[in-house]
Amino acid sequence: MIVTLVVLCEVAFWVLLVVGLALRYLARMPRTGAAVLLTEPLLELVLLVVTVIDLRNGAQADWKHGLAAVYIGFTVAYGHYTIRWADGQFAYRFAGGPKPPGPGYGRARAVHEWKLWLRTVVMGLVAAGLLQAAILYVGDGDTASLRMWQIGVARVVGIHGLIALTYTIWPKRPKKGEREPGPAGTGDSAGERPRSLTKP
């Protein structure tokens, strides 16, 4: 049931995202669209509550509960980022908004990658915290699977850090004949904070 709920939460995330952006730009109902987008965190809350109830009812703590914790951590860290990215793309393609620039090259690209890594760190901390809470809740039961998820999350954070480091050591350069984009202002990445998000 937990795995099914994780899948349903992921599908619902994208459905709500598309519906919210469609209402915002195509239907010209920015407040209604924003209200739909604000319901996204409820998905993670439902998943958390169901996971806790499942453990309370005596379910064996296994990989399914670990998956739920990691999914919640990922959506906490990357959910809003994804919504803002999609908002910029949607505004550009369907509402005449400016084209969101890419992450850039050189130092700008390295900074972008490190900021993404920080999001992965947040994902790891949230997931590891939820897993540890589950371990304490289970007590003397078998928690080996949950601890393995903690180790796996730490590895993901470490690998992502190494990937970000490569962009610092070997800066990404424009391809031959390609112009390097200019500064895109503040934010986690170029184009991450489109004006359309603050000005419907």
XYZ file of N, CA and C in Angstrom:
600
model
N 0.807 -1.198 0.000
C 0.000 0.000 0.000
C 0.852 1.265 0.000
N 1.972 1.239 0.746
C 2.842 2.411 0.819
C 3.416 2.728 -0.552
N 3.868 1.692 -1.269
C 4.448 1.917 -2.600
C 3.398 2.508 -3.538
N 2.192 1.963 -3.482
C 1.105 2.490 -4.319
C 0.839 3.955 -4.005
N 0.862 4.289 -2.720
C 0.607 5.674 -2.314
C 1.724 6.600 -2.788
N 2.976 6.128 -2.745
C 4.089 6.938 -3.255
C 3.882 7.243 -4.739
N 3.504 6.210 -5.504
C 3.247 6.397 -6.928
C 2.100 7.370 -7.147
N 1.023 7.198 -6.385
C -0.130 8.086 -6.514
C 0.238 9.525 -6.154
N 1.070 9.702 -5.135
C 1.502 11.051 -4.749
C 2.317 11.698 -5.864
N 3.171 10.919 -6.509
C 3.974 11.468 -7.604
C 3.088 11.851 -8.781
N 2.144 10.984 -9.126
C 1.219 11.299 -10.217
C 0.379 12.518 -9.869
N -0.128 12.559 -8.640
C -0.952 13.680 -8.210
C -0.163 14.982 -8.214
N 1.128 14.911 -7.877
C 1.970 16.109 -7.888
C 1.973 16.750 -9.276
N 2.194 15.928 -10.304
C 2.267 16.456 -11.668
C 0.895 16.870 -12.186
N -0.145 16.139 -11.789
C -1.501 16.522 -12.203
C -1.876 17.878 -11.611
N -1.629 18.059 -10.316
C -1.931 19.335 -9.671
C -1.082 20.456 -10.252
N 0.170 20.130 -10.595
C 1.057 21.139 -11.176
C 0.522 21.623 -12.518
N 0.136 20.688 -13.378
C -0.390 21.055 -14.692
C -1.711 21.810 -14.562
N -2.593 21.307 -13.687
C -3.890 21.970 -13.499
C -3.697 23.381 -12.951
N -2.824 23.523 -11.964
C -2.584 24.829 -11.378
C -2.025 25.823 -12.369
N -1.065 25.393 -13.185
C -0.471 26.289 -14.182
C -1.457 26.595 -15.313
N -2.269 25.609 -15.677
C -3.281 25.845 -16.710
C -4.302 26.887 -16.244
N -4.723 26.773 -14.998
C -5.652 27.767 -14.455
C -4.994 29.141 -14.383
N -3.724 29.150 -14.058
C -2.997 30.405 -13.872
C -2.821 31.166 -15.174
N -2.461 30.442 -16.241
C -2.109 31.117 -17.492
C -3.160 30.964 -18.591
N -3.680 29.763 -18.767
C -4.621 29.547 -19.861
C -6.018 30.042 -19.514
N -6.460 29.762 -18.273
C -7.794 30.191 -17.867
C -7.809 31.596 -17.270
N -6.621 32.183 -17.124
C -6.511 33.532 -16.551
C -7.135 33.600 -15.165
N -6.861 32.576 -14.361
C -7.359 32.529 -12.983
C -6.163 32.334 -12.044
N -5.321 33.370 -11.905
C -4.074 33.212 -11.149
C -4.273 32.815 -9.687
N -5.301 33.363 -9.043
C -5.507 33.026 -7.638
C -5.953 31.576 -7.461
N -6.844 31.134 -8.334
C -7.286 29.742 -8.266
C -6.124 28.801 -8.570
N -5.334 29.168 -9.581
C -4.168 28.354 -9.914
C -3.191 28.275 -8.756
N -2.941 29.413 -8.098
C -2.032 29.425 -6.949
C -2.584 28.571 -5.817
N -3.912 28.607 -5.617
C -4.535 27.804 -4.566
C -4.338 26.309 -4.826
N -4.449 25.920 -6.097
C -4.226 24.511 -6.452
C -2.776 24.122 -6.174
N -1.836 24.986 -6.543
C -0.419 24.692 -6.328
C -0.092 24.599 -4.843
N -0.796 25.371 -4.026
C -0.540 25.350 -2.585
C -1.009 24.065 -1.925
N -1.793 23.261 -2.634
C -2.243 21.980 -2.069
C -1.183 20.890 -2.211
N -0.125 21.158 -2.963
C 0.910 20.145 -3.196
C 1.475 19.563 -1.890
N 1.811 20.391 -0.874
C 2.383 19.817 0.357
C 1.459 18.837 1.076
N 0.162 18.928 0.808
C -0.768 17.999 1.457
C -0.486 16.553 1.056
N 0.075 16.363 -0.143
C 0.383 15.007 -0.601
C 1.408 14.351 0.315
N 2.462 15.107 0.652
C 3.498 14.558 1.524
C 2.950 14.321 2.931
N 2.049 15.206 3.380
C 1.447 15.038 4.701
C 0.623 13.756 4.762
N -0.140 13.502 3.707
C -0.944 12.277 3.654
C -0.044 11.048 3.677
N 1.029 11.082 2.896
C 1.952 9.949 2.851
C 2.600 9.718 4.216
N 2.978 10.799 4.890
C 3.595 10.671 6.209
C 2.619 10.061 7.204
N 1.386 10.544 7.207
C 0.377 10.040 8.148
C 0.104 8.561 7.902
N -0.037 8.181 6.643
C -0.316 6.779 6.319
C 0.855 5.886 6.728
N 2.074 6.365 6.530
C 3.251 5.584 6.915
C 3.291 5.367 8.418
N 3.019 6.424 9.179
C 2.998 6.305 10.639
C 1.904 5.327 11.089
N 0.731 5.436 10.496
C -0.373 4.531 10.847
C -0.006 3.088 10.527
N 0.668 2.888 9.383
C 1.067 1.539 8.983
C 2.011 0.928 10.016
N 2.972 1.723 10.489
C 3.909 1.228 11.502
C 3.196 1.009 12.833
N 2.280 1.893 13.169
C 1.557 1.764 14.432
C 0.702 0.508 14.456
N 0.210 0.113 13.291
C -0.630 -1.079 13.206
C 0.181 -2.368 13.204
N 1.487 -2.227 13.399
C 2.324 -3.415 13.547
C 3.011 -3.886 12.285
N 3.000 -3.080 11.224
C 3.668 -3.489 9.984
C 5.179 -3.582 10.202
N 5.804 -4.546 9.535
C 7.249 -4.704 9.611
C 7.913 -3.539 8.877
N 8.815 -2.842 9.569
C 9.531 -1.727 8.938
C 10.442 -2.274 7.848
N 10.195 -1.889 6.606
C 11.009 -2.406 5.510
C 11.281 -1.310 4.490
N 11.673 -1.734 3.287
C 12.111 -0.782 2.271
C 10.995 0.164 1.845
N 9.736 -0.277 1.973
C 8.623 0.585 1.561
C 8.552 1.846 2.424
N 8.768 1.681 3.726
C 8.748 2.843 4.609
C 9.967 3.732 4.349
N 11.082 3.108 4.005
C 12.265 3.890 3.640
C 12.032 4.687 2.373
N 11.370 4.077 1.405
C 11.050 4.773 0.161
C 10.163 5.977 0.432
N 9.182 5.807 1.312
C 8.289 6.919 1.646
C 9.067 8.073 2.265
N 10.003 7.759 3.158
C 10.800 8.810 3.812
C 11.654 9.559 2.794
N 12.271 8.829 1.887
C 13.117 9.465 0.869
C 12.274 10.304 -0.078
N 11.101 9.814 -0.440
C 10.218 10.574 -1.335
C 9.792 11.888 -0.680
N 9.444 11.831 0.601
C 9.060 13.049 1.309
C 10.240 14.019 1.355
N 11.437 13.495 1.652
C 12.624 14.354 1.672
C 12.888 14.991 0.328
N 12.704 14.222 -0.740
C 12.953 14.756 -2.084
C 11.961 15.866 -2.422
N 10.690 15.660 -2.108
C 9.698 16.673 -2.457
C 9.864 17.928 -1.600
N 10.295 17.761 -0.345
C 10.571 18.937 0.485
C 11.691 19.766 -0.128
N 12.743 19.099 -0.601
C 13.909 19.803 -1.123
C 13.715 20.313 -2.546
N 13.050 19.526 -3.380
C 12.977 19.860 -4.805
C 11.571 20.197 -5.302
N 10.560 20.032 -4.465
C 9.191 20.270 -4.930
C 8.956 21.702 -5.382
N 9.287 22.671 -4.520
C 9.055 24.076 -4.868
C 9.943 24.501 -6.030
N 11.168 23.979 -6.065
C 12.085 24.259 -7.172
C 11.473 23.798 -8.491
N 10.898 22.603 -8.487
C 10.278 22.059 -9.691
C 9.082 22.897 -10.127
N 8.291 23.339 -9.147
C 7.125 24.161 -9.470
C 7.557 25.472 -10.119
N 8.586 26.114 -9.573
C 9.053 27.384 -10.146
C 9.648 27.188 -11.537
N 10.362 26.071 -11.716
C 10.911 25.781 -13.047
C 9.774 25.579 -14.051
N 8.788 24.785 -13.661
C 7.656 24.532 -14.550
C 6.866 25.803 -14.823
N 6.761 26.670 -13.820
C 6.050 27.932 -14.002
C 6.720 28.777 -15.089
N 8.040 28.851 -15.039
C 8.758 29.624 -16.052
C 8.590 29.043 -17.443
N 8.675 27.714 -17.552
C 8.512 27.065 -18.852
C 7.095 27.250 -19.392
N 6.108 27.106 -18.509
C 4.703 27.228 -18.914
C 4.404 28.656 -19.360
N 4.909 29.632 -18.590
C 4.684 31.031 -18.948
C 5.300 31.360 -20.301
N 6.464 30.789 -20.582
C 7.148 31.042 -21.852
C 6.404 30.416 -23.027
N 5.938 29.189 -22.850
C 5.342 28.463 -23.971
C 3.878 28.823 -24.221
N 3.167 29.217 -23.167
C 1.729 29.410 -23.331
C 1.228 30.809 -22.978
N 2.071 31.637 -22.379
C 1.589 32.954 -21.943
C 2.468 34.096 -22.416
N 3.344 33.832 -23.380
C 4.171 34.900 -23.925
C 5.220 35.427 -22.977
N 5.588 34.669 -21.980
C 6.616 35.095 -21.037
C 8.005 34.975 -21.634
N 9.017 35.532 -20.957
C 10.391 35.446 -21.449
C 10.913 34.012 -21.390
N 11.791 33.693 -22.310
C 12.379 32.355 -22.313
C 13.329 32.208 -21.128
N 13.120 31.223 -20.264
C 14.019 31.040 -19.120
C 15.411 30.633 -19.596
N 16.447 31.382 -19.224
C 17.799 31.010 -19.626
C 18.253 29.738 -18.928
N 19.251 29.092 -19.481
C 19.785 27.879 -18.887
C 20.689 28.186 -17.715
N 21.298 27.165 -17.123
C 22.141 27.368 -15.936
C 23.452 28.075 -16.218
N 23.816 28.231 -17.485
C 25.032 28.976 -17.811
C 26.277 28.104 -17.851
N 27.417 28.776 -17.825
C 28.707 28.089 -17.946
C 29.669 28.636 -16.900
N 30.830 28.007 -16.830
C 31.880 28.500 -15.955
C 31.465 28.567 -14.496
N 31.797 29.692 -13.857
C 31.513 29.859 -12.428
C 30.012 29.836 -12.149
N 29.225 30.471 -13.036
C 27.781 30.492 -12.832
C 27.214 29.079 -12.805
N 27.693 28.211 -13.684
C 27.208 26.833 -13.718
C 27.642 26.079 -12.461
N 28.883 26.341 -12.007
C 29.369 25.684 -10.801
C 28.526 26.081 -9.593
N 28.201 27.373 -9.482
C 27.371 27.837 -8.377
C 25.991 27.177 -8.439
N 25.448 27.090 -9.658
C 24.149 26.427 -9.849
C 24.195 24.983 -9.362
N 25.243 24.260 -9.706
C 25.351 22.855 -9.316
C 25.512 22.704 -7.805
N 26.255 23.627 -7.176
C 26.415 23.547 -5.726
C 25.113 23.849 -5.010
N 24.312 24.760 -5.560
C 23.022 25.061 -4.950
C 22.063 23.886 -5.085
N 22.152 23.185 -6.209
C 21.363 21.961 -6.338
C 21.821 20.921 -5.320
N 23.139 20.856 -5.104
C 23.665 19.908 -4.125
C 23.138 20.223 -2.734
N 23.039 21.521 -2.400
C 22.496 21.898 -1.102
C 21.057 21.400 -0.955
N 20.315 21.417 -2.042
C 18.966 20.865 -1.992
C 19.006 19.364 -1.719
N 19.965 18.690 -2.316
C 20.117 17.257 -2.063
C 20.496 17.005 -0.613
N 21.305 17.900 -0.032
C 21.639 17.790 1.391
C 20.374 17.912 2.234
N 19.521 18.886 1.889
C 18.249 19.037 2.609
C 17.415 17.765 2.478
N 17.352 17.227 1.257
C 16.635 15.969 1.039
C 17.186 14.880 1.952
N 18.521 14.779 2.021
C 19.141 13.759 2.850
C 18.845 13.938 4.328
N 18.891 15.188 4.792
C 18.634 15.452 6.205
C 17.190 15.123 6.576
N 16.246 15.537 5.717
C 14.837 15.252 5.994
C 14.581 13.748 5.979
N 15.085 13.079 4.946
C 14.869 11.634 4.837
C 15.519 10.890 5.996
N 16.776 11.248 6.304
C 17.469 10.572 7.401
C 16.772 10.822 8.729
N 16.253 12.043 8.919
C 15.534 12.344 10.154
C 14.260 11.524 10.286
N 13.512 11.425 9.193
C 12.284 10.616 9.224
C 12.605 9.139 9.450
N 13.665 8.669 8.816
C 14.071 7.278 8.997
C 14.492 7.020 10.440
N 15.224 7.978 11.026
C 15.650 7.806 12.411
C 14.448 7.819 13.354
N 13.477 8.673 13.061
C 12.260 8.698 13.871
C 11.536 7.355 13.784
N 11.500 6.776 12.592
C 10.871 5.467 12.420
C 11.638 4.390 13.175
N 12.967 4.477 13.158
C 13.801 3.502 13.875
C 13.519 3.569 15.376
N 13.444 4.792 15.904
C 13.156 4.950 17.326
C 11.748 4.476 17.659
N 10.834 4.709 16.737
C 9.438 4.307 16.968
C 9.313 2.781 16.995
N 10.014 2.118 16.083
C 9.962 0.651 16.026
C 10.623 0.046 17.254
N 11.680 0.705 17.740
C 12.340 0.235 18.959
C 13.154 -1.030 18.734
N 12.759 -2.112 19.376
C 13.525 -3.363 19.310
C 13.232 -4.183 18.055
N 12.368 -3.693 17.187
C 12.051 -4.441 15.974
C 13.191 -4.404 14.971
N 12.994 -5.069 13.857
C 14.001 -5.122 12.805
C 14.007 -3.800 12.031
N 15.106 -3.068 12.152
C 15.222 -1.766 11.479
C 16.371 -1.739 10.474
N 16.870 -2.918 10.120
C 18.030 -2.983 9.219
C 17.736 -2.306 7.882
N 16.519 -2.507 7.357
C 16.170 -1.915 6.069
C 16.180 -0.395 6.140
N 15.673 0.153 7.239
C 15.644 1.603 7.397
C 17.055 2.163 7.505
N 17.938 1.465 8.191
C 19.324 1.926 8.305
C 20.038 1.860 6.953
N 19.705 0.867 6.160
C 20.290 0.779 4.822
C 19.853 1.972 3.966
N 18.604 2.403 4.133
C 18.139 3.590 3.418
C 18.928 4.817 3.855
N 19.242 4.924 5.144
C 20.041 6.044 5.622
C 21.418 6.051 4.967
N 22.016 4.878 4.879
C 23.328 4.774 4.223
C 23.213 5.146 2.750
N 22.139 4.677 2.099
C 21.943 4.989 0.690
C 21.767 6.482 0.456
N 21.026 7.142 1.336
C 20.827 8.594 1.210
C 22.157 9.325 1.359
N 22.982 8.890 2.317
C 24.299 9.515 2.509
C 25.166 9.353 1.257
N 25.067 8.208 0.622
C 25.836 7.988 -0.607
C 25.379 8.907 -1.724
N 24.070 9.078 -1.849
C 23.531 9.969 -2.880
C 24.049 11.390 -2.675
N 24.024 11.851 -1.427
C 24.516 13.200 -1.125
C 25.999 13.312 -1.490
N 26.768 12.284 -1.130
C 28.193 12.306 -1.435
C 28.477 12.290 -2.928
N 27.778 11.437 -3.681
C 27.978 11.354 -5.124
C 27.587 12.660 -5.802
N 26.463 13.240 -5.367
C 26.048 14.517 -5.950
C 27.074 15.609 -5.653
N 27.674 15.563 -4.458
C 28.718 16.522 -4.131
C 29.921 16.387 -5.043
N 30.295 15.156 -5.362
C 31.421 14.931 -6.286
C 31.097 15.451 -7.680
N 29.836 15.259 -8.114
C 29.427 15.777 -9.426
C 29.517 17.290 -9.455
N 29.033 17.943 -8.376
C 29.128 19.404 -8.303
C 30.580 19.855 -8.302
N 31.446 19.099 -7.640
C 32.867 19.451 -7.583
C 33.510 19.439 -8.961
N 33.069 18.524 -9.829
C 33.651 18.468 -11.171
C 33.383 19.746 -11.954
N 32.248 20.395 -11.696
C 31.946 21.644 -12.392
C 32.816 22.794 -11.879
N 33.369 22.633 -10.672
C 34.291 23.629 -10.138
C 35.705 23.396 -10.672
N 36.108 22.129 -10.704
C 37.461 21.799 -11.167
C 37.575 21.916 -12.688
N 36.555 21.433 -13.367
C 36.539 21.496 -14.839
C 35.310 22.286 -15.287
N 35.380 23.611 -15.283
C 34.204 24.434 -15.609
C 33.644 24.099 -16.986
N 32.319 24.085 -17.069
C 31.652 23.814 -18.346
C 31.789 25.033 -19.250
N 32.213 24.815 -20.476
C 32.410 25.897 -21.433
C 31.380 25.808 -22.546
N 31.042 26.948 -23.159
C 30.108 26.910 -24.297
C 30.689 26.116 -25.453
N 29.804 25.465 -26.203
C 30.261 24.759 -27.389
C 30.712 25.760 -28.446
N 31.488 25.295 -29.376
C 32.008 26.171 -30.409
C 30.858 26.835 -31.167
N 30.902 28.151 -31.249
C 29.865 28.905 -31.947
C 28.676 29.252 -31.084
N 28.678 28.778 -29.826
C 27.558 29.053 -28.939
C 27.932 30.197 -28.009
N 27.029 31.159 -27.857
C 27.289 32.316 -27.010
C 26.941 32.009 -25.563
N 27.776 32.511 -24.660
C 27.510 32.313 -23.242
C 26.441 33.287 -22.792
N 25.383 32.789 -22.100
C 24.305 33.682 -21.659
C 24.794 34.671 -20.626
N 24.157 35.817 -20.581
C 24.496 36.829 -19.593
C 23.907 36.490 -18.245
N 24.198 37.349 -17.233
C 23.680 37.086 -15.900
C 22.170 37.050 -15.883
N 21.628 36.185 -15.054
C 20.173 36.019 -14.996
C 19.599 36.456 -13.667
N 20.352 37.210 -12.900
C 19.830 37.689 -11.626
C 20.054 36.685 -10.526
N 19.269 36.788 -9.483
C 19.454 35.920 -8.334
C 18.580 34.704 -8.432
N 18.837 33.744 -7.524
C 18.041 32.517 -7.518
C 18.946 31.324 -7.539
N 18.415 30.141 -7.428
C 19.208 28.924 -7.405
C 19.766 28.601 -8.764
N 19.162 29.105 -9.805
C 19.667 28.871 -11.148
C 19.094 29.931 -12.048
N 19.756 30.087 -13.201
C 19.225 31.026 -14.170
C 17.867 30.547 -14.609
N 16.912 31.409 -14.512
C 15.571 31.034 -14.922
C 14.752 30.375 -13.841
N 15.325 30.216 -12.615
C 14.566 29.534 -11.581
C 13.493 30.442 -10.996
N 13.677 31.744 -11.103
C 12.717 32.647 -10.517
C 12.113 33.544 -11.586
N 11.255 33.000 -12.438
C 10.673 33.791 -13.515
C 9.782 34.878 -12.950
N 9.745 36.003 -13.655
C 8.910 37.102 -13.201
C 7.444 36.713 -13.138
N 7.054 35.751 -13.975
C 5.657 35.353 -14.028
C 5.160 34.777 -12.706
N 6.107 34.267 -11.894
C 5.694 33.666 -10.626
C 5.275 34.718 -9.623
N 5.834 35.904 -9.730
C 5.505 36.965 -8.800
C 4.532 37.977 -9.389
N 4.413 37.946 -10.716
C 3.482 38.840 -11.382
C 2.582 38.037 -12.303
N 1.453 37.557 -11.798
C 0.570 36.698 -12.625
C 0.162 37.396 -13.894
